Amino acid sequence: MISALPVTFGDRTADMDLARKIMARKTKEEAQETHTALLNAAEDVFSTKGVTNTTLNDVACAAGMTRGAIYWHFKDKNALFQAMCDRAFLPMEALLNEISDAPQKDPIAALRQLNIHFLKLVSSDSRQRKVFDIIFHRSEKNVDLPYFETEKEKRTECLNKVQVIIDNAVASGQLPPETDTWIAMHANHSFLVGLIGEWLEDPNAYCINTHAEDMVDMFLSGLMTRPPLKKNPPSA
């Protein structure tokens, strides 16, 4: 009779272990789905009401969840805002790291690739476009949203990597030795941010995705023709 049992005690233990792993995996997947749904809802509500006027309860209701679900994933609204921004910036940061870490035979071409990718990504991806519109036009940079202050270090790190690309352009002879690469980097950044900020005011004015290459080439042509040069410090 005993030998006729379909499973042994050891088999049952293995099945229970497998069941626990499946449940743990399922729980992790469900948690990730909740996390994603909350970020999606935050994008929609921030875009509609603005960050300052949005409460965590607004986001929870938009996601069809309780406010407790938000606090399980995010400490406060600033943490939610940061997670939303991090998700949007990840593809751009990945490309910047890939370009800056690779040997650059043509640094100006690498900078061109980076700039065009940024413009096309923001203009063609609705989520990217929405997040940048929130950052530019739907959020106030004040003590209620310390994200902008805490992100300065990360922003500086990214800008430094762009400056390294321009430094490499000088080292390879694409730009003259006296080029002020610090100013060139800031000019490049201001060109991109200003272009996106203005375009978001009226996305129907023109298709930035269509004209991205021409606009970037115009800027880089100016950089190579008349690069900013280091200034002599004023005499005492």
XYZ file of N, CA and C in Angstrom:
708
model
N 0.826 -1.210 0.000
C 0.000 0.000 0.000
C 0.855 1.251 0.000
N 1.864 1.264 0.873
C 2.702 2.454 0.977
C 3.460 2.689 -0.317
N 3.986 1.616 -0.902
C 4.778 1.777 -2.122
C 3.936 2.240 -3.287
N 2.617 2.142 -3.159
C 1.751 2.550 -4.254
C 1.438 4.044 -4.223
N 1.886 4.769 -3.201
C 1.631 6.201 -3.149
C 2.288 6.891 -4.344
N 1.631 7.905 -4.922
C 2.154 8.528 -6.145
C 3.426 9.343 -5.912
N 3.637 9.903 -4.734
C 4.848 10.686 -4.491
C 5.411 10.298 -3.138
N 6.707 10.489 -2.983
C 7.345 10.265 -1.691
C 7.428 11.586 -0.952
N 7.819 11.530 0.318
C 7.953 12.746 1.116
C 8.984 13.688 0.494
N 10.065 13.100 -0.015
C 11.103 13.905 -0.657
C 10.573 14.604 -1.892
N 9.779 13.936 -2.680
C 9.201 14.545 -3.879
C 8.302 15.711 -3.495
N 7.543 15.527 -2.430
C 6.634 16.587 -1.983
C 7.423 17.821 -1.558
N 8.522 17.593 -0.898
C 9.361 18.716 -0.484
C 9.889 19.468 -1.694
N 10.309 18.721 -2.708
C 10.810 19.352 -3.933
C 9.706 20.146 -4.617
N 8.494 19.573 -4.630
C 7.371 20.273 -5.249
C 7.047 21.561 -4.501
N 7.137 21.505 -3.163
C 6.856 22.691 -2.363
C 7.911 23.770 -2.604
N 9.165 23.359 -2.728
C 10.233 24.316 -3.023
C 10.008 24.979 -4.382
N 9.618 24.139 -5.354
C 9.342 24.670 -6.683
C 8.174 25.646 -6.637
N 7.149 25.292 -5.863
C 5.979 26.165 -5.747
C 6.359 27.506 -5.124
N 7.234 27.456 -4.115
C 7.670 28.702 -3.471
C 8.428 29.585 -4.464
N 9.292 28.955 -5.276
C 10.050 29.723 -6.262
C 9.126 30.354 -7.295
N 8.118 29.585 -7.708
C 7.173 30.113 -8.689
C 6.396 31.287 -8.107
N 5.962 31.132 -6.848
C 5.215 32.204 -6.199
C 6.089 33.439 -5.996
N 7.353 33.213 -5.622
C 8.270 34.337 -5.427
C 8.487 35.074 -6.741
N 8.641 34.284 -7.823
C 8.826 34.893 -9.141
C 7.579 35.664 -9.544
N 6.418 35.062 -9.292
C 5.163 35.708 -9.632
C 4.981 36.988 -8.823
N 5.331 36.929 -7.538
C 5.212 38.106 -6.683
C 6.133 39.213 -7.174
N 7.341 38.856 -7.584
C 8.292 39.843 -8.091
C 7.776 40.465 -9.377
N 7.214 39.630 -10.256
C 6.672 40.135 -11.519
C 5.487 41.058 -11.257
N 4.637 40.680 -10.304
C 3.485 41.512 -9.972
C 3.932 42.843 -9.373
N 4.984 42.795 -8.550
C 5.504 44.025 -7.956
C 6.052 44.952 -9.041
N 6.732 44.355 -10.034
C 7.271 45.159 -11.131
C 6.143 45.755 -11.967
N 5.095 44.979 -12.176
C 3.939 45.483 -12.918
C 3.292 46.653 -12.181
N 3.184 46.539 -10.859
C 2.625 47.628 -10.056
C 3.511 48.864 -10.138
N 4.820 48.646 -10.027
C 5.793 49.736 -10.108
C 5.648 50.467 -11.438
N 5.563 49.716 -12.522
C 5.435 50.311 -13.856
C 4.117 51.058 -14.003
N 3.040 50.469 -13.501
C 1.724 51.105 -13.597
C 1.699 52.432 -12.840
N 2.365 52.484 -11.707
C 2.413 53.722 -10.928
C 3.217 54.800 -11.651
N 4.311 54.409 -12.278
C 5.103 55.375 -13.039
C 4.302 55.907 -14.225
N 3.594 55.020 -14.903
C 2.762 55.446 -16.037
C 1.681 56.424 -15.580
N 1.055 56.102 -14.444
C 0.018 56.979 -13.916
C 0.595 58.327 -13.506
N 1.792 58.304 -12.910
C 2.438 59.555 -12.494
C 2.700 60.445 -13.700
N 3.174 59.866 -14.788
C 3.411 60.643 -16.005
C 2.126 61.333 -16.459
N 1.036 60.593 -16.463
C -0.235 61.142 -16.936
C -0.735 62.259 -16.026
N -0.678 62.036 -14.713
C -1.214 63.028 -13.776
C -0.302 64.247 -13.697
N 1.011 64.039 -13.635
C 1.943 65.173 -13.622
C 1.761 66.035 -14.871
N 1.564 65.369 -15.988
C 1.406 66.087 -17.255
C 0.131 66.915 -17.270
N -0.908 66.427 -16.631
C -2.200 67.112 -16.629
C -2.300 68.187 -15.553
N -1.883 67.856 -14.327
C -2.077 68.754 -13.194
C -0.822 69.529 -12.802
N 0.337 69.099 -13.305
C 1.580 69.672 -12.834
C 2.053 68.940 -11.596
N 3.349 68.960 -11.349
C 3.896 68.188 -10.230
C 3.454 68.757 -8.885
N 3.499 70.071 -8.755
C 3.155 70.692 -7.478
C 1.713 70.403 -7.067
N 0.807 70.425 -8.015
C -0.618 70.248 -7.712
C -1.044 68.788 -7.639
N -0.128 67.882 -7.885
C -0.458 66.454 -7.860
C -0.169 65.869 -6.481
N -1.085 65.072 -5.972
C -0.873 64.348 -4.717
C -0.639 62.870 -5.032
N -0.074 62.166 -4.067
C 0.120 60.732 -4.262
C -1.215 60.007 -4.395
N -2.222 60.541 -3.757
C -3.546 59.945 -3.888
C -4.063 60.089 -5.318
N -3.752 61.220 -5.968
C -4.129 61.409 -7.377
C -3.508 60.310 -8.243
N -2.231 60.037 -8.008
C -1.526 59.017 -8.794
C -2.115 57.638 -8.509
N -2.388 57.360 -7.242
C -2.958 56.060 -6.877
C -4.305 55.853 -7.553
N -5.139 56.868 -7.537
C -6.460 56.754 -8.169
C -6.325 56.551 -9.668
N -5.393 57.266 -10.302
C -5.189 57.118 -11.740
C -4.715 55.718 -12.099
N -3.968 55.112 -11.174
C -3.470 53.752 -11.411
C -4.470 52.691 -10.984
N -5.572 53.116 -10.351
C -6.559 52.159 -9.861
C -6.069 51.397 -8.649
N -5.269 52.067 -7.808
C -4.700 51.420 -6.628
C -4.923 52.274 -5.392
N -4.533 51.751 -4.256
C -4.617 52.513 -3.017
C -3.337 53.320 -2.831
N -3.393 54.325 -1.970
C -2.200 55.115 -1.692
C -1.135 54.264 -1.022
N -1.563 53.230 -0.305
C -0.598 52.335 0.329
C 0.293 51.646 -0.690
N -0.241 51.387 -1.883
C 0.564 50.755 -2.931
C 1.718 51.654 -3.347
N 1.460 52.951 -3.366
C 2.532 53.888 -3.711
C 3.611 53.882 -2.641
N 3.209 53.946 -1.379
C 4.196 53.999 -0.295
C 4.991 52.695 -0.195
N 4.466 51.623 -0.738
C 5.227 50.373 -0.756
C 6.409 50.474 -1.716
N 6.233 51.276 -2.778
C 7.264 51.385 -3.817
C 8.068 52.688 -3.747
N 7.433 53.760 -3.234
C 8.093 55.065 -3.256
C 7.919 55.760 -1.907
N 9.000 56.339 -1.421
C 8.972 56.988 -0.114
C 8.049 58.191 -0.099
N 8.097 58.991 -1.175
C 7.289 60.203 -1.259
C 7.176 60.624 -2.720
N 6.615 61.793 -2.954
C 6.402 62.255 -4.331
C 7.728 62.521 -5.037
N 8.694 63.010 -4.311
C 10.000 63.256 -4.919
C 10.627 61.958 -5.424
N 10.510 60.883 -4.636
C 11.053 59.581 -5.056
C 10.313 59.056 -6.285
N 9.015 59.280 -6.326
C 8.224 58.880 -7.492
C 8.653 59.673 -8.719
N 8.831 60.978 -8.547
C 9.272 61.838 -9.651
C 10.649 61.414 -10.154
N 11.553 61.100 -9.226
C 12.897 60.679 -9.606
C 12.869 59.366 -10.375
N 12.069 58.419 -9.928
C 11.975 57.135 -10.622
C 11.422 57.322 -12.034
N 10.463 58.222 -12.182
C 9.900 58.515 -13.492
C 10.974 59.088 -14.421
N 11.761 60.030 -13.905
C 12.822 60.645 -14.707
C 13.925 59.638 -15.034
N 14.309 58.831 -14.059
C 15.366 57.841 -14.276
C 14.977 56.871 -15.388
N 13.728 56.459 -15.402
C 13.274 55.538 -16.436
C 13.375 56.178 -17.814
N 13.063 57.470 -17.896
C 13.110 58.165 -19.182
C 14.545 58.406 -19.647
N 15.444 58.685 -18.700
C 16.818 59.036 -19.064
C 17.700 57.821 -19.323
N 17.270 56.659 -18.888
C 18.107 55.462 -18.976
C 18.623 55.184 -20.391
N 17.793 55.219 -21.431
C 18.314 54.925 -22.785
C 19.399 55.908 -23.224
N 19.245 57.184 -22.874
C 20.232 58.192 -23.267
C 21.533 58.009 -22.494
N 21.408 57.709 -21.214
C 22.607 57.486 -20.401
C 23.357 56.248 -20.883
N 22.619 55.231 -21.289
C 23.254 53.998 -21.786
C 24.069 54.288 -23.038
N 23.513 55.084 -23.961
C 24.246 55.410 -25.187
C 25.452 56.283 -24.871
N 25.291 57.250 -23.968
C 26.415 58.109 -23.589
C 27.544 57.283 -22.998
N 27.216 56.335 -22.129
C 28.248 55.476 -21.533
C 28.918 54.611 -22.596
N 28.117 54.101 -23.521
C 28.664 53.252 -24.581
C 29.640 54.033 -25.457
N 29.261 55.255 -25.815
C 30.114 56.078 -26.681
C 31.362 56.540 -25.937
N 31.191 56.999 -24.706
C 32.335 57.531 -23.956
C 33.322 56.440 -23.555
N 32.853 55.211 -23.406
C 33.740 54.113 -22.998
C 34.480 53.485 -24.187
N 33.974 53.700 -25.402
C 34.570 53.066 -26.578
C 35.679 53.948 -27.159
N 36.699 53.343 -27.787
C 37.716 54.142 -28.481
C 37.062 54.970 -29.582
N 37.438 56.233 -29.685
C 36.794 57.138 -30.635
C 37.762 57.548 -31.739
N 37.583 56.954 -32.907
C 38.397 57.339 -34.063
C 37.901 58.655 -34.652
N 36.602 58.924 -34.459
C 35.991 60.143 -34.989
C 35.093 60.747 -33.908
N 35.671 61.511 -32.981
C 34.892 62.046 -31.852
C 33.730 62.934 -32.284
N 33.904 63.735 -33.327
C 32.815 64.599 -33.776
C 31.650 63.758 -34.281
N 31.940 62.657 -34.972
C 30.873 61.757 -35.419
C 30.168 61.124 -34.220
N 30.939 60.825 -33.165
C 30.342 60.256 -31.950
C 29.418 61.270 -31.287
N 29.858 62.531 -31.234
C 29.023 63.588 -30.658
C 27.774 63.800 -31.512
N 27.931 63.715 -32.810
C 26.784 63.848 -33.724
C 25.766 62.728 -33.472
N 26.269 61.509 -33.342
C 25.381 60.372 -33.081
C 24.614 60.571 -31.780
N 25.310 61.028 -30.753
C 24.686 61.241 -29.442
C 23.597 62.312 -29.522
N 23.900 63.427 -30.180
C 22.944 64.530 -30.266
C 21.696 64.145 -31.067
N 21.914 63.492 -32.191
C 20.788 63.095 -33.036
C 19.915 62.075 -32.304
N 20.554 61.139 -31.624
C 19.810 60.129 -30.870
C 18.929 60.798 -29.819
N 19.472 61.778 -29.131
C 18.711 62.482 -28.095
C 17.489 63.169 -28.691
N 17.674 63.915 -29.763
C 16.565 64.649 -30.366
C 15.492 63.709 -30.910
N 15.931 62.649 -31.570
C 14.960 61.730 -32.159
C 14.244 60.912 -31.093
N 14.933 60.596 -30.037
C 14.311 59.821 -28.964
C 13.196 60.627 -28.295
N 13.494 61.876 -27.982
C 12.496 62.718 -27.321
C 11.320 63.010 -28.247
N 11.601 63.214 -29.523
C 10.537 63.609 -30.445
C 9.671 62.445 -30.900
N 10.235 61.245 -30.938
C 9.489 60.106 -31.489
C 8.863 59.209 -30.427
N 9.336 59.287 -29.190
C 8.814 58.455 -28.111
C 7.877 59.288 -27.251
N 6.604 58.926 -27.222
C 5.612 59.721 -26.497
C 5.925 59.812 -25.006
N 6.471 58.746 -24.430
C 6.804 58.766 -23.002
C 7.952 59.734 -22.733
N 8.976 59.681 -23.568
C 10.091 60.614 -23.417
C 9.602 62.049 -23.540
N 8.780 62.281 -24.549
C 8.268 63.634 -24.796
C 7.467 64.130 -23.597
N 6.644 63.261 -23.034
C 5.809 63.650 -21.894
C 6.667 63.986 -20.679
N 7.689 63.169 -20.414
C 8.540 63.411 -19.240
C 9.313 64.720 -19.392
N 9.843 64.969 -20.580
C 10.571 66.220 -20.768
C 9.648 67.426 -20.683
N 8.418 67.279 -21.153
C 7.461 68.369 -21.027
C 7.148 68.620 -19.555
N 7.055 67.556 -18.760
C 6.823 67.706 -17.320
C 7.988 68.448 -16.681
N 9.211 68.057 -17.037
C 10.400 68.680 -16.447
C 10.494 70.154 -16.824
N 10.234 70.457 -18.094
C 10.374 71.831 -18.570
C 9.208 72.732 -18.166
N 8.001 72.207 -18.215
C 6.833 73.079 -18.128
C 5.847 72.732 -17.021
N 5.984 71.576 -16.361
C 4.980 71.172 -15.375
C 5.545 70.975 -13.973
N 6.751 71.435 -13.744
C 7.344 71.244 -12.413
C 8.048 72.518 -11.957
N 8.025 72.749 -10.659
C 8.694 73.901 -10.068
C 9.943 73.432 -9.342
N 11.030 74.091 -9.607
C 12.298 73.723 -8.982
C 12.407 74.439 -7.625
N 11.826 73.805 -6.607
C 11.845 74.397 -5.276
C 12.088 73.315 -4.230
N 11.992 73.701 -2.952
C 12.304 72.771 -1.860
C 11.321 71.610 -1.802
N 10.140 71.792 -2.393
C 9.165 70.707 -2.385
C 9.528 69.595 -3.357
N 10.481 69.875 -4.236
C 10.913 68.875 -5.211
C 12.443 68.900 -5.286
N 13.113 68.321 -4.294
C 14.577 68.382 -4.223
C 15.296 67.568 -5.289
N 14.553 66.884 -6.138
C 15.162 66.065 -7.193
C 16.194 66.866 -7.989
N 15.858 68.086 -8.375
C 16.737 68.872 -9.229
C 18.037 69.225 -8.531
N 17.981 69.377 -7.231
C 19.205 69.682 -6.484
C 20.067 68.432 -6.325
N 19.442 67.326 -5.989
C 20.199 66.096 -5.768
C 20.740 65.508 -7.068
N 20.146 65.866 -8.206
C 20.587 65.322 -9.487
C 21.734 66.113 -10.110
N 22.162 67.190 -9.468
C 23.224 68.014 -10.040
C 24.510 67.211 -10.242
N 24.834 66.366 -9.276
C 26.060 65.574 -9.380
C 25.994 64.624 -10.575
N 24.857 63.972 -10.755
C 24.684 63.056 -11.882
C 24.720 63.811 -13.202
N 24.093 64.974 -13.233
C 24.103 65.808 -14.433
C 25.522 66.222 -14.782
N 26.296 66.628 -13.767
C 27.689 67.032 -13.993
C 28.505 65.871 -14.541
N 28.252 64.664 -14.032
C 28.959 63.481 -14.516
C 28.686 63.247 -16.000
N 27.433 63.399 -16.402
C 27.080 63.205 -17.816
C 27.720 64.278 -18.691
N 27.684 65.530 -18.232
C 28.279 66.614 -19.003
C 29.790 66.431 -19.126
N 30.419 65.937 -18.079
C 31.863 65.693 -18.134
C 32.210 64.661 -19.196
N 31.336 63.659 -19.356
C 31.575 62.648 -20.376
C 31.468 63.240 -21.779
N 30.557 64.184 -21.947
C 30.449 64.870 -23.236
C 31.700 65.716 -23.473
N 32.195 66.364 -22.424
C 33.405 67.164 -22.582
C 34.592 66.290 -22.967
N 34.654 65.088 -22.444
C 35.733 64.164 -22.822
C 35.689 63.869 -24.314
N 34.484 63.714 -24.862
C 34.354 63.483 -26.304
C 34.928 64.673 -27.075
N 34.629 65.887 -26.608
C 35.152 67.091 -27.274
C 36.657 67.204 -27.063
N 37.132 66.821 -25.876
C 38.589 66.781 -25.641
C 39.260 65.836 -26.643
N 38.628 64.712 -26.906
C 39.173 63.756 -27.870
C 39.184 64.337 -29.278
N 38.201 65.191 -29.575
C 38.175 65.847 -30.887
C 39.377 66.788 -31.031
N 39.758 67.423 -29.927
C 40.954 68.271 -29.939
C 42.203 67.407 -30.112
N 42.278 66.313 -29.358
C 43.447 65.423 -29.415
C 43.629 64.805 -30.800
N 42.521 64.571 -31.488
C 42.602 63.948 -32.820
C 42.778 64.965 -33.931
N 42.799 66.252 -33.602
C 43.014 67.292 -34.601
C 41.744 67.786 -35.278
N 40.578 67.337 -34.826
C 39.329 67.807 -35.424
C 38.980 69.222 -34.952
N 39.479 69.583 -33.792
C 39.328 70.931 -33.268
C 40.715 71.445 -32.883
N 40.944 72.755 -32.945
C 42.267 73.301 -32.634
C 42.629 73.132 -31.160
N 43.930 73.103 -30.853
C 44.390 72.881 -29.473
C 43.871 73.915 -28.483
N 43.625 75.134 -28.957
C 43.203 76.203 -28.056
C 41.681 76.230 -27.830
N 40.973 75.189 -28.290
C 39.527 75.123 -28.094
C 39.192 75.053 -26.606
N 38.240 75.862 -26.198
C 37.745 75.807 -24.829
C 36.667 74.718 -24.775
N 37.080 73.514 -24.436
C 36.148 72.383 -24.493
C 35.055 72.470 -23.432
N 35.331 73.185 -22.340
C 34.315 73.378 -21.299
C 33.147 74.208 -21.847
N 33.468 75.292 -22.549
C 32.439 76.137 -23.143
C 31.756 75.410 -24.295
N 32.513 74.668 -25.078
C 31.930 73.913 -26.189
C 30.920 72.891 -25.683
N 31.256 72.237 -24.581
C 30.341 71.257 -23.991
C 29.048 71.925 -23.545
N 29.169 73.071 -22.879
C 27.976 73.772 -22.406
C 27.154 74.317 -23.578
N 27.823 74.759 -24.625
C 27.103 75.230 -25.808
C 26.323 74.087 -26.448
N 26.932 72.914 -26.502
C 26.262 71.738 -27.067
C 25.040 71.368 -26.232
N 25.217 71.379 -24.908
C 24.112 71.037 -24.009
C 22.978 72.063 -24.113
N 23.340 73.337 -24.149
C 22.327 74.387 -24.228
C 21.578 74.329 -25.555
N 22.291 73.978 -26.617
C 21.657 73.830 -27.927
C 20.575 72.761 -27.881
N 20.891 71.597 -27.316
C 19.940 70.490 -27.271
C 18.759 70.789 -26.349
N 19.068 71.255 -25.140
C 18.014 71.514 -24.161
C 17.117 72.654 -24.631
N 17.725 73.710 -25.176
C 16.935 74.830 -25.677
C 16.050 74.428 -26.842
N 16.598 73.606 -27.725
C 15.832 73.153 -28.889
C 14.625 72.327 -28.457
N 14.842 71.381 -27.543
C 13.738 70.544 -27.062
C 12.725 71.382 -26.292
N 13.209 72.275 -25.432
C 12.306 73.099 -24.643
C 11.400 73.961 -25.505
N 11.963 74.572 -26.540
C 11.168 75.409 -27.431
C 10.224 74.570 -28.284
N 10.696 73.439 -28.754
C 9.855 72.584 -29.598
C 8.652 72.065 -28.826
N 8.841 71.751 -27.566
C 7.741 71.244 -26.756
C 6.642 72.284 -26.553
N 6.977 73.563 -26.711
C 5.966 74.603 -26.629
C 4.956 74.482 -27.775
N 5.443 74.013 -28.939
C 4.569 73.847 -30.103
C 5.099 72.719 -30.983
N 4.842 71.469 -30.589
C 5.363 70.324 -31.358
C 4.828 70.245 -32.783
N 3.756 70.961 -33.075
C 3.189 70.929 -34.423
C 3.857 71.929 -35.365
N 4.758 72.750 -34.834
C 5.411 73.761 -35.671
C 6.242 73.105 -36.774
N 6.937 72.027 -36.430
C 7.729 71.275 -37.408
C 8.059 69.916 -36.809
N 8.530 69.020 -37.643
C 8.872 67.675 -37.184
C 10.355 67.640 -36.824
N 10.634 67.649 -35.538
C 12.026 67.657 -35.107
C 12.725 66.342 -35.467
N 11.972 65.268 -35.544
C 12.543 63.986 -35.916
C 13.072 64.026 -37.353
N 12.341 64.726 -38.221
C 12.754 64.854 -39.631
C 13.969 65.749 -39.787
N 14.034 66.809 -38.987
C 15.085 67.818 -39.163
C 16.235 67.683 -38.173
N 16.224 66.648 -37.335
C 17.250 66.506 -36.297
C 18.664 66.496 -36.878
N 18.879 65.714 -37.923
C 20.232 65.592 -38.482
C 20.718 66.927 -39.034
N 19.858 67.641 -39.754
C 20.263 68.929 -40.318
C 20.577 69.935 -39.218
N 19.783 69.940 -38.165
C 19.994 70.905 -37.091
C 21.274 70.607 -36.321
N 21.532 69.327 -36.073
C 22.768 68.953 -35.393
C 23.977 69.260 -36.276
N 23.867 68.960 -37.561
C 24.978 69.252 -38.473
C 25.261 70.745 -38.542
N 24.207 71.561 -38.485
C 24.388 73.014 -38.481
C 25.188 73.447 -37.255
N 24.820 72.907 -36.089
C 25.531 73.278 -34.868
C 26.984 72.809 -34.917
N 27.210 71.559 -35.304
C 28.569 71.024 -35.318
C 29.435 71.695 -36.378
N 28.818 72.115 -37.471
C 29.567 72.848 -38.486
C 30.070 74.159 -37.911
N 29.210 74.821 -37.146
C 29.636 76.057 -36.499
C 30.715 75.804 -35.461
N 30.593 74.713 -34.717
C 31.598 74.375 -33.713
C 32.964 74.145 -34.352
N 32.980 73.437 -35.470
C 34.252 73.124 -36.122
C 34.828 74.323 -36.869
N 33.949 75.190 -37.379
C 34.425 76.364 -38.128
C 34.903 77.470 -37.206
N 34.116 77.722 -36.147
C 34.476 78.784 -35.206
C 34.321 78.278 -33.775
N 35.199 77.373 -33.347
C 35.088 76.846 -31.981
C 35.392 77.922 -30.945
N 34.794 77.816 -29.769
C 35.133 78.773 -28.709
C 36.584 78.561 -28.279
N 37.309 79.636 -28.145
C 38.726 79.539 -27.794
C 38.956 79.991 -26.353
N 39.983 79.415 -25.752
C 40.322 79.772 -24.383
C 40.709 81.244 -24.302
N 40.184 81.910 -23.298
C 40.463 83.328 -23.116
C 41.628 83.486 -22.144
N 42.466 84.455 -22.424
C 43.524 84.767 -21.487
C 42.920 85.420 -20.246
N 43.374 85.016 -19.061
C 42.817 85.630 -17.848
C 43.108 87.131 -17.842
N 42.187 87.939 -17.340
C 42.410 89.405 -17.316
C 43.639 89.750 -16.501
N 44.387 90.697 -16.999
C 45.601 91.116 -16.301
C 45.247 91.862 -15.032
N 46.073 91.747 -14.002
C 45.808 92.391 -12.715
C 45.960 93.898 -12.830
